[in-house]
Short mmCIF file of C-alpha atoms in Angstrom, two decimals:
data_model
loop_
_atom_site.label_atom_id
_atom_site.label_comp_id
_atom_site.label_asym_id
_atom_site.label_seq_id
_atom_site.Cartn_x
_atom_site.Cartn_y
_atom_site.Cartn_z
CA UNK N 12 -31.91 12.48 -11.65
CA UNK N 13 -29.41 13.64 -9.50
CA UNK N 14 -25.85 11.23 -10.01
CA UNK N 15 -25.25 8.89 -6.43
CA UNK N 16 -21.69 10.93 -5.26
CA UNK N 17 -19.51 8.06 -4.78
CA UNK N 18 -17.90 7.02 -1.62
CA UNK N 19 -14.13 8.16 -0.75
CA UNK N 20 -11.44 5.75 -0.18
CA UNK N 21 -7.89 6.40 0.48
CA UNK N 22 -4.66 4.22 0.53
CA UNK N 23 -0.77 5.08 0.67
CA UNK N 24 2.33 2.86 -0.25
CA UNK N 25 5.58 3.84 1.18
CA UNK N 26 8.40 4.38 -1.59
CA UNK N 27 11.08 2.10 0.31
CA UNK N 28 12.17 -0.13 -2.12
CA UNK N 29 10.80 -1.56 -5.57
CA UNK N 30 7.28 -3.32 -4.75
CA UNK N 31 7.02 -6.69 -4.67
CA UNK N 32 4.60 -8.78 -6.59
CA UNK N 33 2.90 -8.99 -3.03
CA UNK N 34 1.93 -5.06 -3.30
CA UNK N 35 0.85 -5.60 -7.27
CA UNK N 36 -1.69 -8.24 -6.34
CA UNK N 37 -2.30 -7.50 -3.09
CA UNK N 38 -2.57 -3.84 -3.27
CA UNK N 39 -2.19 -2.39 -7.00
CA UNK N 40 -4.69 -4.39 -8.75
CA UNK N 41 -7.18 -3.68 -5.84
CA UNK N 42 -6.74 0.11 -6.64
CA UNK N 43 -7.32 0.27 -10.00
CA UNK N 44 -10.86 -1.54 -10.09
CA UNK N 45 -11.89 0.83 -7.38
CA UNK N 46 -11.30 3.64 -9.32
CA UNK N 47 -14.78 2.42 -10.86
CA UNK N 48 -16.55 2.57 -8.33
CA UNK N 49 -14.92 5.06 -5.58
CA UNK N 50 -13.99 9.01 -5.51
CA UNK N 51 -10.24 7.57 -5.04
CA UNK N 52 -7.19 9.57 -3.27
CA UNK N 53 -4.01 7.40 -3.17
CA UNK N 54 -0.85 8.85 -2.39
CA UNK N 55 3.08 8.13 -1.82
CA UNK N 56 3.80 7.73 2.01
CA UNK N 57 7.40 9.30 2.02
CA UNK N 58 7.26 10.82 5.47
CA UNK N 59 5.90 7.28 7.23
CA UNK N 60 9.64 6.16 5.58
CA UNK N 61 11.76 8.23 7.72
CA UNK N 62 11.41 6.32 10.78
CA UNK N 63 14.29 4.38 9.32
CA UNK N 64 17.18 6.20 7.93
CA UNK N 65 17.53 6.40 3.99
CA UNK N 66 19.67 7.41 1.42
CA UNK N 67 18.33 10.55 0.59
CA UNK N 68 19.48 10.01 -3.05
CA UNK N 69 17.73 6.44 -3.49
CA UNK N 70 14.89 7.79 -1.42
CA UNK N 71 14.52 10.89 -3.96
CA UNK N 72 14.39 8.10 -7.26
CA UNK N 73 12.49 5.52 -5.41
CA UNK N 74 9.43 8.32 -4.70
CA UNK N 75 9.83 8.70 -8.84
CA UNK N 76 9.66 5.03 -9.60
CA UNK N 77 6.61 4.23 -7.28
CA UNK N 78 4.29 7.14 -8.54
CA UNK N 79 5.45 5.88 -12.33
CA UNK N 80 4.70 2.68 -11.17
CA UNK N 81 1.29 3.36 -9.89
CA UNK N 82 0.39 5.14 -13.10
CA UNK N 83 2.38 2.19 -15.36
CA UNK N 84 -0.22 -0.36 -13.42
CA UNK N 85 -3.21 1.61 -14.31
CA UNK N 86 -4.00 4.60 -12.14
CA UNK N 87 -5.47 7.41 -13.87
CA UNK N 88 -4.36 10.36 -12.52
CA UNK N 89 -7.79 12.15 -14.53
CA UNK N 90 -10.01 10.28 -12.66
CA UNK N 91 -8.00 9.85 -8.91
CA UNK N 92 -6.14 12.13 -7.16
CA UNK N 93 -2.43 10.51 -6.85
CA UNK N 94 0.11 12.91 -4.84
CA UNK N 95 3.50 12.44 -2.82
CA UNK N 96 2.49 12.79 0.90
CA UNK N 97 5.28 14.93 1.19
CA UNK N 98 4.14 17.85 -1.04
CA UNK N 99 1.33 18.02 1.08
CA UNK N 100 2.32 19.83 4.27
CA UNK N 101 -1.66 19.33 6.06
CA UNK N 102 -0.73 15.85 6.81
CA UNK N 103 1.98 16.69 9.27
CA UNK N 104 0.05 19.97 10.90
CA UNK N 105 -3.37 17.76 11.16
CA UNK N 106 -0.96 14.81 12.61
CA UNK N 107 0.37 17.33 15.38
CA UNK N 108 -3.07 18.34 16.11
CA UNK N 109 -3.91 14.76 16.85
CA UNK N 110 -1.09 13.99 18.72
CA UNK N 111 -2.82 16.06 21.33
CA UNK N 112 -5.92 14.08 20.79
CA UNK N 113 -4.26 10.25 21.07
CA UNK N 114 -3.15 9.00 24.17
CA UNK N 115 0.57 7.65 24.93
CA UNK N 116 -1.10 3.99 25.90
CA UNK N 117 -2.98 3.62 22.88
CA UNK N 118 0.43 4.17 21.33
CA UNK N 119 2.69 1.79 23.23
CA UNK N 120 0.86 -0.95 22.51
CA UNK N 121 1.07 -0.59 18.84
CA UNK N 122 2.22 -3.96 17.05
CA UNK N 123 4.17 -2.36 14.51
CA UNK N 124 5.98 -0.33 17.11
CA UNK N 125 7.21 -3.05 19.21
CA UNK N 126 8.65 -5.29 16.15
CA UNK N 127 10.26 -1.97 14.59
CA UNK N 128 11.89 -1.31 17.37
CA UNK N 129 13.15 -4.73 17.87
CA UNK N 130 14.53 -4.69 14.56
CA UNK N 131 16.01 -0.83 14.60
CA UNK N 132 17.10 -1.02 18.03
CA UNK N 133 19.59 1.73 17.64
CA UNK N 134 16.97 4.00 16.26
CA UNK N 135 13.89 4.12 18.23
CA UNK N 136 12.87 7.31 17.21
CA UNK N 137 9.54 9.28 18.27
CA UNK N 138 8.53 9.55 14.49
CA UNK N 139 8.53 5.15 14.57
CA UNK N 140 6.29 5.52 18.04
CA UNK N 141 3.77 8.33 16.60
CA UNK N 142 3.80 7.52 12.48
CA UNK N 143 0.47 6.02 13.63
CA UNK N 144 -1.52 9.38 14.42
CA UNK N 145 0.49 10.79 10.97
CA UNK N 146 -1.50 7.62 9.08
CA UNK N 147 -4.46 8.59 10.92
CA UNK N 148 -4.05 12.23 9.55
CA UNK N 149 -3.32 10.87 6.10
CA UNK N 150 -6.96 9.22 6.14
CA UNK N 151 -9.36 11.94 8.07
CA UNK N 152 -7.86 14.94 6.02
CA UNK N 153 -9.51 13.51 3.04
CA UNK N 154 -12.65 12.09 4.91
CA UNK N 155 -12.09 9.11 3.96
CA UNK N 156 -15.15 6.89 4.33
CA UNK N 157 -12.97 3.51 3.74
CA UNK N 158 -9.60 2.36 3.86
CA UNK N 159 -8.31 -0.73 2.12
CA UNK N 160 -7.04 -2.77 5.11
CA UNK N 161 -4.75 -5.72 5.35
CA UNK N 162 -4.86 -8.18 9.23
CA UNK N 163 -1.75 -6.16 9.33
CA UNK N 164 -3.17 -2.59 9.37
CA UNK N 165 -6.30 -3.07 11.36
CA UNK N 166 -4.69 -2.14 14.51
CA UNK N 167 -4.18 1.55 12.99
CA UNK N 168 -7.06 1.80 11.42
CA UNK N 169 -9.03 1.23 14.71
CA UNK N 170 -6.54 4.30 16.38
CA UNK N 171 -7.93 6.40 13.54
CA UNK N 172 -11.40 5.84 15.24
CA UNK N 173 -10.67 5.92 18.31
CA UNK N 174 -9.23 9.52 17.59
CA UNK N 175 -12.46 10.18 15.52
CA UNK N 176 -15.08 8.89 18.30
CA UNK N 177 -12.51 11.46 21.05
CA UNK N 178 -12.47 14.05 19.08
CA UNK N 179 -16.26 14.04 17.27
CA UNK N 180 -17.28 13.44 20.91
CA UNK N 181 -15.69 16.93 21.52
CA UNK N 182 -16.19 19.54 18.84
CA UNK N 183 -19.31 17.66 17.00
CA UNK N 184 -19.47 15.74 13.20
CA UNK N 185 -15.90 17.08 12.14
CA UNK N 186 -14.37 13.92 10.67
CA UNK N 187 -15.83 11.17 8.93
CA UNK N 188 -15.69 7.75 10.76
CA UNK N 189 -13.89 5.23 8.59
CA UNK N 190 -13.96 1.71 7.78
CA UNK N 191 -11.87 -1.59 6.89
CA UNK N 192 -12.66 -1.93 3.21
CA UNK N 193 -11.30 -5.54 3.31
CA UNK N 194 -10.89 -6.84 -0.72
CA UNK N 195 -10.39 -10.37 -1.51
CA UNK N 196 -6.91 -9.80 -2.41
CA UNK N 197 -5.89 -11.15 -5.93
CA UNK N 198 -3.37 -13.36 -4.24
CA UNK N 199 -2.46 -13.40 -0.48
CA UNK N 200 1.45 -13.54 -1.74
CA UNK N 201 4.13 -15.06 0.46
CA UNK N 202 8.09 -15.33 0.74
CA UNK N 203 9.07 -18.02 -1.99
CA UNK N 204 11.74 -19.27 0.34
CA UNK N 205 9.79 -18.93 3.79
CA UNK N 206 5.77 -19.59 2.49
CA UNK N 207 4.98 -19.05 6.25
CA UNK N 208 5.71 -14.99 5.99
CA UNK N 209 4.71 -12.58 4.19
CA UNK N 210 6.88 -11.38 1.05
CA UNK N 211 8.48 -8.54 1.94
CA UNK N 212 10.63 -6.02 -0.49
CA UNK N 213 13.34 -5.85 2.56
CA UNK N 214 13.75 -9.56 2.75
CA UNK N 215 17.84 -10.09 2.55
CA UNK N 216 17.24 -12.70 0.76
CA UNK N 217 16.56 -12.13 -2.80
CA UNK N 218 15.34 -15.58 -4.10
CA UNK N 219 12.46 -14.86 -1.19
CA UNK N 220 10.47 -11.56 -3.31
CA UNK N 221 9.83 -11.12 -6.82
CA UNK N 222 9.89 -7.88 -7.45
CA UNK N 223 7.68 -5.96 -10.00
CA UNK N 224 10.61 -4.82 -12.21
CA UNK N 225 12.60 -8.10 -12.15
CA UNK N 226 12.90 -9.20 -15.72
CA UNK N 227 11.50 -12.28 -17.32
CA UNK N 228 14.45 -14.36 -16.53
CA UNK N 229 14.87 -13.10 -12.67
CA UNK N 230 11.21 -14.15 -12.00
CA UNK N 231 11.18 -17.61 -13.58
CA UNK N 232 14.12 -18.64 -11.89
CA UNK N 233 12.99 -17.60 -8.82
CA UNK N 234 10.12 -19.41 -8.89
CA UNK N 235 12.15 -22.17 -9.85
CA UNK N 236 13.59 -22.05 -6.38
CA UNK N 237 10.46 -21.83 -4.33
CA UNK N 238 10.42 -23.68 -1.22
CA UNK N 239 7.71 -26.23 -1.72
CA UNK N 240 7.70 -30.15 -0.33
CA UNK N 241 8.58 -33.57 -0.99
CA UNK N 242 5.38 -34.43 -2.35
CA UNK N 243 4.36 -33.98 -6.36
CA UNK N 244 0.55 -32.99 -5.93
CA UNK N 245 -0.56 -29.24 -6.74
CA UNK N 246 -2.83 -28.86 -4.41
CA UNK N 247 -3.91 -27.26 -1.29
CA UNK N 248 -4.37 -28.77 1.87
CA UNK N 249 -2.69 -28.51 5.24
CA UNK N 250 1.05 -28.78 5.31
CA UNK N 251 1.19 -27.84 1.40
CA UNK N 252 2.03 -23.75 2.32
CA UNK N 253 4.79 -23.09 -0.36
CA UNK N 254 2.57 -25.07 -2.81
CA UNK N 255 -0.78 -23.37 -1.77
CA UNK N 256 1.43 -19.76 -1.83
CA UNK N 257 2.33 -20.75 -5.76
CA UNK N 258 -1.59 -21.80 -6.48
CA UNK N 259 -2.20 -18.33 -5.18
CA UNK N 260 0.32 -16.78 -6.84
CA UNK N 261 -0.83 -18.34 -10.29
CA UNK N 262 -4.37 -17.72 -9.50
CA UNK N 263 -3.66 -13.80 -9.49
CA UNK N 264 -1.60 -13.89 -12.64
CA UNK N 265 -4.28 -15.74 -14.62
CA UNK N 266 -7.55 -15.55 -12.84
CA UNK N 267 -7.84 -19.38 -12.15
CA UNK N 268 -9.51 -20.76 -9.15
CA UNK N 269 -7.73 -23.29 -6.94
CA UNK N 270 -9.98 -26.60 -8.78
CA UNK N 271 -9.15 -25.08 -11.63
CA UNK N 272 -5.23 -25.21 -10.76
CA UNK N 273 -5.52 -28.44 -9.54
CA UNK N 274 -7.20 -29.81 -12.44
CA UNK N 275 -4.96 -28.10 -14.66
CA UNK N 276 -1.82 -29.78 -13.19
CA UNK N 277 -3.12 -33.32 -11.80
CA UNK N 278 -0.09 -35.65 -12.55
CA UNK N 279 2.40 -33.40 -13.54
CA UNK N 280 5.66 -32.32 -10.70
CA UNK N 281 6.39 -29.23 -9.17
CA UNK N 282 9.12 -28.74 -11.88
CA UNK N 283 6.14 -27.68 -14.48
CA UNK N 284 3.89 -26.32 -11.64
CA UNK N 285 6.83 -23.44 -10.80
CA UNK N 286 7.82 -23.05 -15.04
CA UNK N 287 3.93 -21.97 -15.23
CA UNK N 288 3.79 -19.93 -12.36
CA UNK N 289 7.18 -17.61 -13.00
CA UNK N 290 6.29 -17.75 -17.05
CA UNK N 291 2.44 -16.32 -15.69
CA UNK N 292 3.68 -14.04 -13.59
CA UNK N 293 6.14 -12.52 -16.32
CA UNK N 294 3.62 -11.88 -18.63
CA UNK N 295 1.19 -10.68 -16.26
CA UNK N 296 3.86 -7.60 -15.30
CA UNK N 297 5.24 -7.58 -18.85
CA UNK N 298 2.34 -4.82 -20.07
CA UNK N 299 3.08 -2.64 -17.12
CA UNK N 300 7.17 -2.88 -17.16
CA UNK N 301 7.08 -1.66 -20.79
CA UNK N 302 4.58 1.58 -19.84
CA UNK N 303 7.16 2.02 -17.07
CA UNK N 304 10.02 2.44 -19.33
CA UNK N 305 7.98 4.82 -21.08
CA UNK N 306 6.76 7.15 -18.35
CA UNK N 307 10.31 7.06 -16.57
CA UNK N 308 11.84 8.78 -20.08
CA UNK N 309 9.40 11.39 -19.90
CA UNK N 310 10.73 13.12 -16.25
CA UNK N 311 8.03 16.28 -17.12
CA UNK N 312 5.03 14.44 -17.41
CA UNK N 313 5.93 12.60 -14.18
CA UNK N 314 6.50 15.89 -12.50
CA UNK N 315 3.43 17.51 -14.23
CA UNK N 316 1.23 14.91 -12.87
CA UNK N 317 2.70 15.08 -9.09
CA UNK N 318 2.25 18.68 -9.13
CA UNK N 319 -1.56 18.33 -10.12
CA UNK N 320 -1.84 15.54 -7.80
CA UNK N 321 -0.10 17.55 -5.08
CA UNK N 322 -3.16 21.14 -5.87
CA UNK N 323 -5.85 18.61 -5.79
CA UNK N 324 -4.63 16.71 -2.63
CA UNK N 325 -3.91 20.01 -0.51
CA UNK N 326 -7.31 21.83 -1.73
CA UNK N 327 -9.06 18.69 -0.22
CA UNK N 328 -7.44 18.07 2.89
CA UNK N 329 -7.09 22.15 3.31
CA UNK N 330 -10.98 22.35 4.13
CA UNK N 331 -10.63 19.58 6.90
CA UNK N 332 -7.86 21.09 8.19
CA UNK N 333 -9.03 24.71 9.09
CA UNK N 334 -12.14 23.06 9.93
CA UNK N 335 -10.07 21.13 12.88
CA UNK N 336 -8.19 24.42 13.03
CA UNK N 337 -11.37 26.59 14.06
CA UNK N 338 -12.76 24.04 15.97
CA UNK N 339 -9.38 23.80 18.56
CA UNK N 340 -9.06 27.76 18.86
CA UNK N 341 -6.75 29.07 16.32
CA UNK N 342 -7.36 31.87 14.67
CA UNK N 343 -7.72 30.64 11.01
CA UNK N 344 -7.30 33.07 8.35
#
């Protein structure tokens, strides 16, 4: 009997800083159970982070540390393709192409655009305005048939079909037409000192993130300075949002369920509430800090496995693009 061929799915994280415990839970364990089930491509996104300036030295490590991450947290690079975007020079041809097929109005009124530009106002670059179409390339050169999506990234993800309905509608079945492949994140993490964003790993303030190679001591007194309330209860219910962002937190790093939590902690304070949550969260990363230390002293596997990653990723994503390439006009060799 002839084997089901799995579906593809595809998702990048940018190498801008260490990730945050928000990316391990909400992004990092995600990826490694669907290596179980999907043909998986995941990949570096260093070209989406030069729409802000970097330090080309501290972006060169950070592109190291996040693919040893990825592998320290569980990614097989046997059984998925993992590449740096950059090594892959279809993603910026195919994005070109469909710049020509994405209109300037779908563009302006991009979410991401508008609050990146309010925030790098002396840098509103056309890379920040178009890095949309380039994360549209990223997913049809692979034919992606799902995307994991945060509320965050749907916007994109419906330019990316948008541009596949246009340019299908054209030239015929060229690309695949993707979809939201929405995962009930581990833990919906947010900022320990503002529980009303989102943790990010650019916060200035660095009791807000927890990052994913802070050691044991970092994390627990952190979370010993999480915003919560003036109440005692652990539990959630409107008004409780740095408690119910520590439930979740603690619910990722052990599996619990929110009753389970509750019951867990009924009559004891916030004091022993945030001592389990930073001492869970510790040993949860503990496992892949230690396999990080081990693949960061060996600098030729590391480079051995990008270069793999980087043959497999352009052999893919080379059919689609002559495919787009003969279907435009160009004489394709």
């Amino acid at each position: 009997m002839e084997q089901e061929q799995k579906k593809k799915i595809l998702s990048l994280i940018q190498p801008t800083n260490t990730p945050t415990i928000g990316n391990y839970f909400g992004a990092m364990c995600n990826w490694i159970k669907m290596q179980e089930e999907f043909d998986c491509t995941y990949g570096i996104a260093d070209l989406h982070s030069l729409t802000v300036r970097q330090d080309p030295v501290k972006l060169r490590a950070q592109i190291k540390e996040s693919y040893a991450l990825l592998i320290a947290s569980g990614l097989d690079p046997e059984r998925s393709t993992l590449f740096v975007q950059s090594h892959n020079p279809n993603h910026s041809e195919l994005a070109w192409l469909l710049n020509c097929y994405t209109q300037f109005g779908e563009l302006s009124r991009m979410t991401q655009f508008k609050d990146k530009s309010a925030k790098h106002p002396d840098n509103i670059n056309a890379g920040l305005f178009t890095y949309p179409v380039l994360m549209a390339a990223d997913i049809l050169l692979y034919q992606a048939d799902m995307v994991p999506v945060g509320v965050d990234q749907m916007q994109h993800l419906e330019l990316a079909r948008n541009i596949v309905q246009r340019f299908n509608g054209v030239y015929g079945d060229v690309f695949t037409m993707p979809e939201g492949y929405l995962t009930k994140a581990t833990a919906k993490v947010m900022s320990l000192q503002d529980p009303t964003k989102k943790m990010s790993k650019s916060d200035e303030n660095v009791n807000a993130s927890v990052s994913v190679l802070d050691d044991r001591d970092t994390i627990i007194r952190k979370f010993k300075r999480a915003v919560t309330d003036s109440e005692t209860e652990v539990c959630a219910r409107e008004g409780k949002d740095g408690i119910i962002n520590l439930m979740s937190i603690y619910g990722g790093a052990t599996g619990k369920s929110f009753e389970e939590i509750e019951a867990e902690f009924k009559g004891r304070g916030y004091g022993d509430f945030k001592l389990a949550v930073g001492e869970a969260v510790a040993d949860k990363l503990a496992p892949m800090q230690e396999e990080y230390k081990r693949l960061s002293a060996d600098r030729s596997y590391i480079e051995t496995c990008m270069k793999q990653g980087a043959e497999k990723a352009y052999k893919v994503s080379r059919k689609t693009l002559q495919k787009v390439q003969k279907k435009v006009g160009f004489v394709v060799f």
